[in-house]
Amino acid sequence: MKEQPPSARKKSLTFFRQNWVEIDKSDFLFNLKKIKESLKKDTKILPVIKANGYGHGGAELAKEAVRAGVYGIGISSVEEGIQYRKAGIKTNLLMLSSVYPCDGLEVAVYWDLIPSLSNLHDIQFLASLAKKLDKRLEFHLKIETGMGRLGVSPQDAYHIIEKIAEMPEIKMSGMFTHFAVSDTNPAYTKNQLDIFNDIAKYAKKLGLKFISHVANTAALMTDKKTHLDMVRPGIGLYGLTPFDRVVSKALKLKPVLSWKARIINLRKVSAGFCVSYGRTFVTNKASIIAVIPVGYADGYSRVLSNKADVLVRGQRCPIAGRITMDMMMIDVTGVKGVSVGDEVVLIGTQGSQTIKAEELAKLQNTINYEITCAISTRVPRIIV
């Protein structure tokens, strides 16, 4: 394999395209600490670090959470579990999504992953696998209480739990549900909680011992009755809000992610100059147009063309023209001293100005979750 040229070695470059995400480890740990302080001392925490940590980088943040002391990590798939195991993460890894087809359970067991099961067929398959391996296998049972996605229906839950109690080869180490509107509808959430608690109470009467968990970030912030044995913070870990309004009980958390780039080209142009595909941006005066190496292939949505701002030298600068696959243009006419190599902030703070994921989400008519999850894996994540 060829070595890097001397110039690259000298500068210790790990990426060459000037477009990167910075993840503040101290802010992530601050958020985890704030969440922990809001709970009772014996309430466990399962940080949800799936989908590449909501776009923040999965394995590295999972390692930080493990060092901070948590029950385990919530993940979405067998593939994520394998990635985390190969990264040296030894804690409980709970797959919150279904494993289909059931053959995937054999792979999950091999990598010591805990599956979530939502029907009797999968439970029986796990029991047969436990007999085959002569090993007691654990799982968490998911109850459908009003999300309309995965989970055992309340009508079937009692019968299925009775069957589980008759299967000593497997261990139901957890039971959970997922709230649909804990950020907006307390009454509906309470009904979901009541349905779950009735089923959990019945399971305990049969002698089953397990961890109950229902609370996502919105629920754990607004209703202590949802904390139960364990909580599952997701978006809050990253300092982003699950609410589209001000909530008095919400914790004051710190955004963990900043998205940055550098100006790679500057062009002085006259009035009437057209920028990018479709000529949707035309200068109305003599202007300075900068190019940055960020495009929709990096996860910066084309919908933001001619709508969003970025920060250059602490000033807001509008996107000029359509965002292309690998690059975008910005109008830096009013920025004194602007030059090639200047740092550009797409999400984060520069000087006294801040651009939040929520701001971009509003412009795209979506949620902040999607903004960070959409950042492509080709954009390097740097832990700072």
mmCIF file of C-alpha atoms in Angstrom:
data_model
loop_
_atom_site.group_PDB
_atom_site.id
_atom_site.type_symbol
_atom_site.label_atom_id
_atom_site.label_comp_id
_atom_site.label_asym_id
_atom_site.label_seq_id
_atom_site.Cartn_x
_atom_site.Cartn_y
_atom_site.Cartn_z
ATOM 1 C CA MET A 1 0.000 0.000 0.000
ATOM 2 C CA LYS A 2 1.351 3.435 -0.947
ATOM 3 C CA GLU A 3 2.223 5.911 1.761
ATOM 4 C CA GLN A 4 0.770 9.406 1.866
ATOM 5 C CA PRO A 5 2.884 12.125 0.229
ATOM 6 C CA PRO A 6 5.237 13.979 2.614
ATOM 7 C CA SER A 7 3.040 17.108 2.686
ATOM 8 C CA ALA A 8 0.068 15.115 3.969
ATOM 9 C CA ARG A 9 2.150 13.264 6.553
ATOM 10 C CA LYS A 10 3.611 16.539 7.795
ATOM 11 C CA LYS A 11 0.169 18.052 8.368
ATOM 12 C CA SER A 12 -1.234 14.780 9.805
ATOM 13 C CA LEU A 13 -4.301 15.082 7.568
ATOM 14 C CA THR A 14 -6.935 12.451 8.222
ATOM 15 C CA PHE A 15 -9.343 13.930 5.679
ATOM 16 C CA PHE A 16 -8.735 16.151 2.702
ATOM 17 C CA ARG A 17 -12.183 17.477 1.813
ATOM 18 C CA GLN A 18 -12.779 20.456 4.088
ATOM 19 C CA ASN A 19 -16.143 19.370 5.454
ATOM 20 C CA TRP A 20 -16.427 17.781 8.901
ATOM 21 C CA VAL A 21 -18.550 17.336 12.013
ATOM 22 C CA GLU A 22 -17.221 18.024 15.511
ATOM 23 C CA ILE A 23 -18.707 16.095 18.434
ATOM 24 C CA ASP A 24 -18.135 17.602 21.861
ATOM 25 C CA LYS A 25 -17.559 14.709 24.230
ATOM 26 C CA SER A 26 -17.814 16.889 27.333
ATOM 27 C CA ASP A 27 -21.246 18.184 26.299
ATOM 28 C CA PHE A 28 -22.455 14.629 25.638
ATOM 29 C CA LEU A 29 -21.339 13.574 29.116
ATOM 30 C CA PHE A 30 -22.893 16.738 30.582
ATOM 31 C CA ASN A 31 -26.249 15.798 29.057
ATOM 32 C CA LEU A 32 -26.003 12.231 30.326
ATOM 33 C CA LYS A 33 -25.172 13.537 33.809
ATOM 34 C CA LYS A 34 -28.122 15.972 33.770
ATOM 35 C CA ILE A 35 -30.485 13.156 32.773
ATOM 36 C CA LYS A 36 -29.075 10.909 35.502
ATOM 37 C CA GLU A 37 -29.557 13.655 38.105
ATOM 38 C CA SER A 38 -33.243 13.909 37.171
ATOM 39 C CA LEU A 39 -33.843 10.238 38.042
ATOM 40 C CA LYS A 40 -34.096 8.273 41.250
ATOM 41 C CA LYS A 41 -30.791 6.790 42.337
ATOM 42 C CA ASP A 42 -31.667 3.213 41.348
ATOM 43 C CA THR A 43 -33.208 4.024 37.952
ATOM 44 C CA LYS A 44 -31.123 2.533 35.161
ATOM 45 C CA ILE A 45 -30.260 4.312 31.919
ATOM 46 C CA LEU A 46 -30.211 2.820 28.433
ATOM 47 C CA PRO A 47 -28.772 5.525 26.141
ATOM 48 C CA VAL A 48 -30.176 5.105 22.648
ATOM 49 C CA ILE A 49 -27.140 5.400 20.382
ATOM 50 C CA LYS A 50 -28.523 3.991 17.157
ATOM 51 C CA ALA A 51 -28.418 5.245 13.552
ATOM 52 C CA ASN A 52 -24.781 6.255 13.991
ATOM 53 C CA GLY A 53 -25.720 8.002 17.240
ATOM 54 C CA TYR A 54 -28.465 10.060 15.540
ATOM 55 C CA GLY A 55 -25.766 11.135 13.101
ATOM 56 C CA HIS A 56 -23.299 12.049 15.846
ATOM 57 C CA GLY A 57 -21.067 8.984 15.541
ATOM 58 C CA GLY A 58 -22.138 5.807 17.288
ATOM 59 C CA ALA A 59 -19.283 3.702 18.612
ATOM 60 C CA GLU A 60 -17.242 6.518 20.153
ATOM 61 C CA LEU A 61 -20.221 7.964 22.048
ATOM 62 C CA ALA A 62 -21.276 4.485 23.134
ATOM 63 C CA LYS A 63 -17.835 4.005 24.672
ATOM 64 C CA GLU A 64 -18.217 7.293 26.569
ATOM 65 C CA ALA A 65 -21.626 6.245 27.869
ATOM 66 C CA VAL A 66 -20.263 2.907 29.052
ATOM 67 C CA ARG A 67 -17.448 4.650 30.926
ATOM 68 C CA ALA A 68 -20.073 6.883 32.589
ATOM 69 C CA GLY A 69 -21.920 3.805 33.879
ATOM 70 C CA VAL A 70 -25.117 2.734 32.136
ATOM 71 C CA TYR A 71 -27.203 -0.459 31.905
ATOM 72 C CA GLY A 72 -26.371 -0.838 28.255
ATOM 73 C CA ILE A 73 -26.814 0.761 24.853
ATOM 74 C CA GLY A 74 -29.971 0.828 22.739
ATOM 75 C CA ILE A 75 -29.281 -0.028 19.090
ATOM 76 C CA SER A 76 -31.435 -0.715 16.050
ATOM 77 C CA SER A 77 -30.004 -3.753 14.307
ATOM 78 C CA VAL A 78 -27.724 -6.770 14.298
ATOM 79 C CA GLU A 79 -25.343 -4.838 12.027
ATOM 80 C CA GLU A 80 -24.982 -2.054 14.600
ATOM 81 C CA GLY A 81 -24.429 -4.595 17.335
ATOM 82 C CA ILE A 82 -21.628 -6.272 15.396
ATOM 83 C CA GLN A 83 -20.037 -2.877 14.722
ATOM 84 C CA TYR A 84 -20.097 -2.021 18.439
ATOM 85 C CA ARG A 85 -18.717 -5.409 19.490
ATOM 86 C CA LYS A 86 -15.875 -5.078 16.998
ATOM 87 C CA ALA A 87 -15.191 -1.637 18.471
ATOM 88 C CA GLY A 88 -14.630 -3.306 21.840
ATOM 89 C CA ILE A 89 -17.927 -2.404 23.525
ATOM 90 C CA LYS A 90 -18.768 -5.146 26.007
ATOM 91 C CA THR A 91 -21.907 -3.832 27.725
ATOM 92 C CA ASN A 92 -25.529 -4.945 27.162
ATOM 93 C CA LEU A 93 -26.629 -4.131 23.619
ATOM 94 C CA LEU A 94 -30.411 -4.121 23.267
ATOM 95 C CA MET A 95 -31.777 -4.217 19.731
ATOM 96 C CA LEU A 96 -34.890 -2.064 19.823
ATOM 97 C CA SER A 97 -36.121 -3.147 16.376
ATOM 98 C CA SER A 98 -37.363 -6.522 15.226
ATOM 99 C CA VAL A 99 -35.079 -9.252 13.902
ATOM 100 C CA TYR A 100 -36.515 -10.595 10.644
ATOM 101 C CA PRO A 101 -36.160 -13.272 9.504
ATOM 102 C CA CYS A 102 -35.595 -15.296 12.656
ATOM 103 C CA ASP A 103 -32.301 -16.647 11.337
ATOM 104 C CA GLY A 104 -30.917 -13.268 12.364
ATOM 105 C CA LEU A 105 -31.456 -14.271 15.989
ATOM 106 C CA GLU A 106 -28.690 -16.849 15.670
ATOM 107 C CA VAL A 107 -26.291 -14.138 14.565
ATOM 108 C CA ALA A 108 -27.503 -11.847 17.356
ATOM 109 C CA VAL A 109 -26.903 -14.536 19.952
ATOM 110 C CA TYR A 110 -23.435 -15.244 18.546
ATOM 111 C CA TRP A 111 -22.514 -11.590 19.062
ATOM 112 C CA ASP A 112 -24.157 -11.519 22.502
ATOM 113 C CA LEU A 113 -26.889 -9.071 21.511
ATOM 114 C CA ILE A 114 -30.222 -8.868 23.325
ATOM 115 C CA PRO A 115 -33.183 -9.027 20.929
ATOM 116 C CA SER A 116 -36.553 -7.357 21.350
ATOM 117 C CA LEU A 117 -39.354 -9.792 20.516
ATOM 118 C CA SER A 118 -42.904 -8.877 19.547
ATOM 119 C CA ASN A 119 -44.730 -12.136 18.834
ATOM 120 C CA LEU A 120 -45.032 -15.711 20.052
ATOM 121 C CA HIS A 121 -43.423 -17.189 16.942
ATOM 122 C CA ASP A 122 -40.136 -15.357 17.543
ATOM 123 C CA ILE A 123 -40.219 -16.201 21.251
ATOM 124 C CA GLN A 124 -40.628 -19.884 20.461
ATOM 125 C CA PHE A 125 -37.819 -19.672 17.908
ATOM 126 C CA LEU A 126 -35.516 -18.189 20.555
ATOM 127 C CA ALA A 127 -36.519 -20.957 22.970
ATOM 128 C CA SER A 128 -35.661 -23.638 20.406
ATOM 129 C CA LEU A 129 -32.348 -21.899 19.735
ATOM 130 C CA ALA A 130 -31.613 -21.877 23.480
ATOM 131 C CA LYS A 131 -32.206 -25.631 23.656
ATOM 132 C CA LYS A 132 -29.981 -26.179 20.635
ATOM 133 C CA LEU A 133 -27.157 -24.146 22.173
ATOM 134 C CA ASP A 134 -27.824 -25.458 25.692
ATOM 135 C CA LYS A 135 -27.715 -21.882 26.874
ATOM 136 C CA ARG A 136 -30.323 -19.688 28.566
ATOM 137 C CA LEU A 137 -30.993 -16.784 26.238
ATOM 138 C CA GLU A 138 -32.460 -13.454 27.267
ATOM 139 C CA PHE A 139 -34.703 -10.996 25.477
ATOM 140 C CA HIS A 140 -36.937 -7.987 26.060
ATOM 141 C CA LEU A 141 -40.637 -8.221 25.273
ATOM 142 C CA LYS A 142 -42.163 -5.269 23.466
ATOM 143 C CA ILE A 143 -45.787 -4.361 24.162
ATOM 144 C CA GLU A 144 -47.862 -2.374 21.650
ATOM 145 C CA THR A 145 -49.853 0.199 23.622
ATOM 146 C CA GLY A 146 -50.709 2.779 20.970
ATOM 147 C CA MET A 147 -47.720 3.432 18.710
ATOM 148 C CA GLY A 148 -49.073 1.224 15.928
ATOM 149 C CA ARG A 149 -45.699 -0.225 15.056
ATOM 150 C CA LEU A 150 -44.092 -3.290 16.661
ATOM 151 C CA GLY A 151 -45.183 -5.055 19.815
ATOM 152 C CA VAL A 152 -47.468 -7.699 21.304
ATOM 153 C CA SER A 153 -51.029 -6.409 21.405
ATOM 154 C CA PRO A 154 -52.561 -5.956 24.879
ATOM 155 C CA GLN A 155 -55.160 -8.605 23.975
ATOM 156 C CA ASP A 156 -52.452 -11.210 23.260
ATOM 157 C CA ALA A 157 -49.947 -10.127 25.887
ATOM 158 C CA TYR A 158 -51.414 -12.023 28.847
ATOM 159 C CA HIS A 159 -51.511 -15.348 26.991
ATOM 160 C CA ILE A 160 -47.990 -14.869 25.615
ATOM 161 C CA ILE A 161 -46.612 -13.968 29.038
ATOM 162 C CA GLU A 162 -48.120 -17.172 30.424
ATOM 163 C CA LYS A 163 -46.280 -19.096 27.701
ATOM 164 C CA ILE A 164 -43.023 -17.297 28.535
ATOM 165 C CA ALA A 165 -43.397 -18.284 32.192
ATOM 166 C CA GLU A 166 -43.430 -21.933 31.035
ATOM 167 C CA MET A 167 -40.159 -21.599 29.080
ATOM 168 C CA PRO A 168 -37.229 -21.905 31.532
ATOM 169 C CA GLU A 169 -34.737 -22.021 28.638
ATOM 170 C CA ILE A 170 -35.263 -18.314 27.921
ATOM 171 C CA LYS A 171 -35.258 -15.271 30.183
ATOM 172 C CA MET A 172 -37.442 -12.219 29.682
ATOM 173 C CA SER A 173 -35.004 -9.751 31.223
ATOM 174 C CA GLY A 174 -36.980 -6.705 30.132
ATOM 175 C CA MET A 175 -40.387 -5.472 29.042
ATOM 176 C CA PHE A 176 -41.056 -2.164 27.310
ATOM 177 C CA THR A 177 -43.307 -0.068 25.132
ATOM 178 C CA HIS A 178 -42.846 3.027 22.998
ATOM 179 C CA PHE A 179 -44.742 6.278 23.484
ATOM 180 C CA ALA A 180 -46.297 7.901 20.425
ATOM 181 C CA VAL A 181 -46.970 11.449 21.676
ATOM 182 C CA SER A 182 -45.132 11.944 24.961
ATOM 183 C CA ASP A 183 -43.973 15.329 23.639
ATOM 184 C CA THR A 184 -47.501 16.636 22.989
ATOM 185 C CA ASN A 185 -50.295 14.574 24.595
ATOM 186 C CA PRO A 186 -50.013 13.668 28.309
ATOM 187 C CA ALA A 187 -53.473 12.035 28.402
ATOM 188 C CA TYR A 188 -52.702 9.611 25.568
ATOM 189 C CA THR A 189 -49.307 8.870 27.095
ATOM 190 C CA LYS A 190 -50.909 8.131 30.479
ATOM 191 C CA ASN A 191 -53.260 5.668 28.785
ATOM 192 C CA GLN A 192 -50.297 3.911 27.158
ATOM 193 C CA LEU A 193 -48.533 3.793 30.519
ATOM 194 C CA ASP A 194 -51.603 2.353 32.277
ATOM 195 C CA ILE A 195 -51.958 -0.406 29.672
ATOM 196 C CA PHE A 196 -48.293 -1.292 30.047
ATOM 197 C CA ASN A 197 -48.326 -1.243 33.852
ATOM 198 C CA ASP A 198 -51.304 -3.621 33.975
ATOM 199 C CA ILE A 199 -49.482 -6.118 31.748
ATOM 200 C CA ALA A 200 -46.219 -5.768 33.690
ATOM 201 C CA LYS A 201 -48.073 -6.309 36.973
ATOM 202 C CA TYR A 202 -49.582 -9.533 35.637
ATOM 203 C CA ALA A 203 -46.163 -10.780 34.485
ATOM 204 C CA LYS A 204 -44.722 -10.177 37.947
ATOM 205 C CA LYS A 205 -47.589 -12.121 39.505
ATOM 206 C CA LEU A 206 -46.438 -15.105 37.464
ATOM 207 C CA GLY A 207 -43.000 -14.793 39.046
ATOM 208 C CA LEU A 208 -41.195 -13.199 36.109
ATOM 209 C CA LYS A 209 -38.412 -10.788 37.049
ATOM 210 C CA PHE A 210 -37.531 -8.125 34.525
ATOM 211 C CA ILE A 211 -36.671 -4.478 33.920
ATOM 212 C CA SER A 212 -39.609 -2.265 32.895
ATOM 213 C CA HIS A 213 -38.819 0.689 30.628
ATOM 214 C CA VAL A 214 -41.029 3.087 28.686
ATOM 215 C CA ALA A 215 -39.620 6.631 28.929
ATOM 216 C CA ASN A 216 -37.980 8.344 25.986
ATOM 217 C CA THR A 217 -36.451 11.818 26.352
ATOM 218 C CA ALA A 218 -39.774 13.689 26.272
ATOM 219 C CA ALA A 219 -41.401 11.385 28.817
ATOM 220 C CA LEU A 220 -38.501 11.311 31.269
ATOM 221 C CA MET A 221 -38.407 15.128 31.230
ATOM 222 C CA THR A 222 -42.124 15.678 31.781
ATOM 223 C CA ASP A 223 -43.495 12.784 33.852
ATOM 224 C CA LYS A 224 -41.571 10.984 36.598
ATOM 225 C CA LYS A 225 -44.225 8.240 36.659
ATOM 226 C CA THR A 226 -42.786 6.998 33.368
ATOM 227 C CA HIS A 227 -39.305 6.414 34.763
ATOM 228 C CA LEU A 228 -40.053 2.899 36.102
ATOM 229 C CA ASP A 229 -36.903 0.708 36.347
ATOM 230 C CA MET A 230 -35.063 2.255 33.423
ATOM 231 C CA VAL A 231 -35.299 5.146 30.941
ATOM 232 C CA ARG A 232 -34.253 5.319 27.285
ATOM 233 C CA PRO A 233 -32.963 8.822 26.481
ATOM 234 C CA GLY A 234 -32.302 9.417 22.814
ATOM 235 C CA ILE A 235 -32.441 12.912 21.307
ATOM 236 C CA GLY A 236 -31.741 14.575 24.669
ATOM 237 C CA LEU A 237 -28.323 12.923 24.889
ATOM 238 C CA TYR A 238 -27.279 15.006 21.926
ATOM 239 C CA GLY A 239 -28.592 18.252 23.398
ATOM 240 C CA LEU A 240 -31.503 18.482 20.977
ATOM 241 C CA THR A 241 -35.094 18.980 22.061
ATOM 242 C CA PRO A 242 -37.966 16.568 21.362
ATOM 243 C CA PHE A 243 -40.435 19.441 21.799
ATOM 244 C CA ASP A 244 -41.621 22.000 19.255
ATOM 245 C CA ARG A 245 -42.529 24.376 22.057
ATOM 246 C CA VAL A 246 -41.042 25.611 25.332
ATOM 247 C CA VAL A 247 -41.531 23.029 28.096
ATOM 248 C CA SER A 248 -40.916 24.215 31.644
ATOM 249 C CA LYS A 249 -39.804 20.789 32.878
ATOM 250 C CA ALA A 250 -37.337 20.283 30.047
ATOM 251 C CA LEU A 251 -33.709 19.872 31.094
ATOM 252 C CA LYS A 252 -31.219 22.502 29.972
ATOM 253 C CA LEU A 253 -28.977 20.422 27.759
ATOM 254 C CA LYS A 254 -26.087 21.301 25.433
ATOM 255 C CA PRO A 255 -25.983 20.584 21.689
ATOM 256 C CA VAL A 256 -23.185 18.112 21.018
ATOM 257 C CA LEU A 257 -22.744 18.476 17.253
ATOM 258 C CA SER A 258 -21.230 21.228 15.121
ATOM 259 C CA TRP A 259 -20.981 20.952 11.327
ATOM 260 C CA LYS A 260 -18.156 22.897 9.719
ATOM 261 C CA ALA A 261 -16.405 23.474 6.407
ATOM 262 C CA ARG A 262 -13.892 25.853 4.854
ATOM 263 C CA ILE A 263 -14.154 28.242 1.950
ATOM 264 C CA ILE A 264 -12.310 26.705 -0.998
ATOM 265 C CA ASN A 265 -12.917 29.442 -3.575
ATOM 266 C CA LEU A 266 -13.896 33.121 -3.730
ATOM 267 C CA ARG A 267 -15.175 34.988 -6.766
ATOM 268 C CA LYS A 268 -15.906 38.697 -7.166
ATOM 269 C CA VAL A 269 -18.839 39.125 -9.521
ATOM 270 C CA SER A 270 -20.869 41.976 -10.959
ATOM 271 C CA ALA A 271 -24.581 42.643 -10.714
ATOM 272 C CA GLY A 272 -26.661 40.242 -12.800
ATOM 273 C CA PHE A 273 -24.333 37.274 -12.209
ATOM 274 C CA CYS A 274 -26.108 33.872 -12.072
ATOM 275 C CA VAL A 275 -25.135 31.223 -9.530
ATOM 276 C CA SER A 276 -25.588 27.419 -9.729
ATOM 277 C CA TYR A 277 -28.030 25.142 -11.560
ATOM 278 C CA GLY A 278 -31.240 26.656 -12.818
ATOM 279 C CA ARG A 279 -29.954 30.231 -12.367
ATOM 280 C CA THR A 280 -32.237 30.614 -9.330
ATOM 281 C CA PHE A 281 -29.899 33.167 -7.726
ATOM 282 C CA VAL A 282 -28.925 36.337 -9.552
ATOM 283 C CA THR A 283 -26.842 39.052 -7.878
ATOM 284 C CA ASN A 284 -28.461 42.488 -7.683
ATOM 285 C CA LYS A 285 -25.147 44.250 -7.035
ATOM 286 C CA ALA A 286 -21.417 43.609 -7.146
ATOM 287 C CA SER A 287 -20.915 40.620 -4.846
ATOM 288 C CA ILE A 288 -18.465 38.082 -3.472
ATOM 289 C CA ILE A 289 -19.530 34.441 -3.845
ATOM 290 C CA ALA A 290 -17.754 31.713 -1.868
ATOM 291 C CA VAL A 291 -17.739 27.979 -2.541
ATOM 292 C CA ILE A 292 -17.731 25.402 0.249
ATOM 293 C CA PRO A 293 -17.397 21.616 -0.255
ATOM 294 C CA VAL A 294 -20.771 20.633 1.216
ATOM 295 C CA GLY A 295 -23.675 19.308 -0.842
ATOM 296 C CA TYR A 296 -26.768 17.185 -0.665
ATOM 297 C CA ALA A 297 -24.659 14.009 -0.880
ATOM 298 C CA ASP A 298 -23.289 15.066 2.510
ATOM 299 C CA GLY A 299 -26.818 15.287 3.874
ATOM 300 C CA TYR A 300 -27.278 19.041 3.594
ATOM 301 C CA SER A 301 -30.668 19.081 1.935
ATOM 302 C CA ARG A 302 -31.204 20.623 -1.486
ATOM 303 C CA VAL A 303 -34.463 21.982 -0.025
ATOM 304 C CA LEU A 304 -32.324 24.566 1.810
ATOM 305 C CA SER A 305 -31.229 26.168 -1.471
ATOM 306 C CA ASN A 306 -31.701 29.959 -1.288
ATOM 307 C CA LYS A 307 -33.254 29.562 2.182
ATOM 308 C CA ALA A 308 -30.694 28.765 4.881
ATOM 309 C CA ASP A 309 -27.763 30.725 6.294
ATOM 310 C CA VAL A 310 -24.274 29.670 7.339
ATOM 311 C CA LEU A 311 -21.802 31.505 9.554
ATOM 312 C CA VAL A 312 -18.567 33.095 8.305
ATOM 313 C CA ARG A 313 -16.443 35.197 10.666
ATOM 314 C CA GLY A 314 -19.410 35.347 13.031
ATOM 315 C CA GLN A 315 -21.801 36.710 10.401
ATOM 316 C CA ARG A 316 -24.821 35.062 8.807
ATOM 317 C CA CYS A 317 -24.360 34.497 5.082
ATOM 318 C CA PRO A 318 -27.149 33.201 2.823
ATOM 319 C CA ILE A 319 -26.885 30.211 0.531
ATOM 320 C CA ALA A 320 -26.716 31.469 -3.037
ATOM 321 C CA GLY A 321 -28.418 29.297 -5.621
ATOM 322 C CA ARG A 322 -29.150 25.618 -5.657
ATOM 323 C CA ILE A 323 -27.156 23.283 -3.456
ATOM 324 C CA THR A 324 -25.328 20.769 -5.655
ATOM 325 C CA MET A 325 -24.257 17.215 -4.908
ATOM 326 C CA ASP A 326 -20.812 18.074 -3.517
ATOM 327 C CA MET A 327 -20.728 21.862 -3.168
ATOM 328 C CA MET A 328 -22.752 24.948 -2.409
ATOM 329 C CA MET A 329 -22.239 28.655 -2.905
ATOM 330 C CA ILE A 330 -22.760 31.347 -0.278
ATOM 331 C CA ASP A 331 -22.949 35.122 -0.525
ATOM 332 C CA VAL A 332 -20.183 36.600 1.638
ATOM 333 C CA THR A 333 -20.367 40.130 0.239
ATOM 334 C CA GLY A 334 -20.752 41.803 3.636
ATOM 335 C CA VAL A 335 -18.032 39.848 5.439
ATOM 336 C CA LYS A 336 -14.988 42.040 6.028
ATOM 337 C CA GLY A 337 -11.665 40.329 5.309
ATOM 338 C CA VAL A 338 -13.207 37.089 4.079
ATOM 339 C CA SER A 339 -10.636 34.757 2.523
ATOM 340 C CA VAL A 340 -10.105 31.253 1.201
ATOM 341 C CA GLY A 341 -9.650 28.854 4.107
ATOM 342 C CA ASP A 342 -12.054 30.666 6.451
ATOM 343 C CA GLU A 343 -14.085 28.350 8.632
ATOM 344 C CA VAL A 344 -17.797 28.095 7.833
ATOM 345 C CA VAL A 345 -20.347 26.841 10.388
ATOM 346 C CA LEU A 346 -23.451 25.110 9.054
ATOM 347 C CA ILE A 347 -24.688 23.944 12.472
ATOM 348 C CA GLY A 348 -23.250 25.396 15.657
ATOM 349 C CA THR A 349 -21.926 28.651 17.057
ATOM 350 C CA GLN A 350 -19.434 31.153 15.707
ATOM 351 C CA GLY A 351 -18.935 34.412 17.558
ATOM 352 C CA SER A 352 -22.299 35.578 18.893
ATOM 353 C CA GLN A 353 -24.340 33.783 16.221
ATOM 354 C CA THR A 354 -25.784 30.264 16.388
ATOM 355 C CA ILE A 355 -27.473 28.061 13.807
ATOM 356 C CA LYS A 356 -29.358 25.178 15.408
ATOM 357 C CA ALA A 357 -30.541 21.930 13.877
ATOM 358 C CA GLU A 358 -34.048 23.102 14.767
ATOM 359 C CA GLU A 359 -33.625 26.127 12.484
ATOM 360 C CA LEU A 360 -32.764 23.936 9.510
ATOM 361 C CA ALA A 361 -35.562 21.526 10.430
ATOM 362 C CA LYS A 362 -38.124 24.334 10.355
ATOM 363 C CA LEU A 363 -36.948 25.418 6.890
ATOM 364 C CA GLN A 364 -37.315 21.813 5.675
ATOM 365 C CA ASN A 365 -40.644 21.230 7.446
ATOM 366 C CA THR A 366 -39.192 18.303 9.381
ATOM 367 C CA ILE A 367 -37.693 17.512 12.814
ATOM 368 C CA ASN A 368 -34.210 18.002 14.240
ATOM 369 C CA TYR A 369 -33.731 14.211 14.430
ATOM 370 C CA GLU A 370 -33.734 14.034 10.637
ATOM 371 C CA ILE A 371 -31.257 16.896 10.244
ATOM 372 C CA THR A 372 -28.483 15.170 12.186
ATOM 373 C CA CYS A 373 -29.334 11.614 11.084
ATOM 374 C CA ALA A 374 -29.139 12.733 7.456
ATOM 375 C CA ILE A 375 -25.504 13.844 7.700
ATOM 376 C CA SER A 376 -23.721 11.372 5.459
ATOM 377 C CA THR A 377 -21.148 8.935 6.780
ATOM 378 C CA ARG A 378 -18.705 10.403 4.271
ATOM 379 C CA VAL A 379 -18.522 13.484 6.497
ATOM 380 C CA PRO A 380 -15.815 12.764 9.120
ATOM 381 C CA ARG A 381 -16.863 12.878 12.779
ATOM 382 C CA ILE A 382 -14.180 14.321 15.043
ATOM 383 C CA ILE A 383 -14.436 13.909 18.819
ATOM 384 C CA VAL A 384 -13.299 17.107 20.531
#
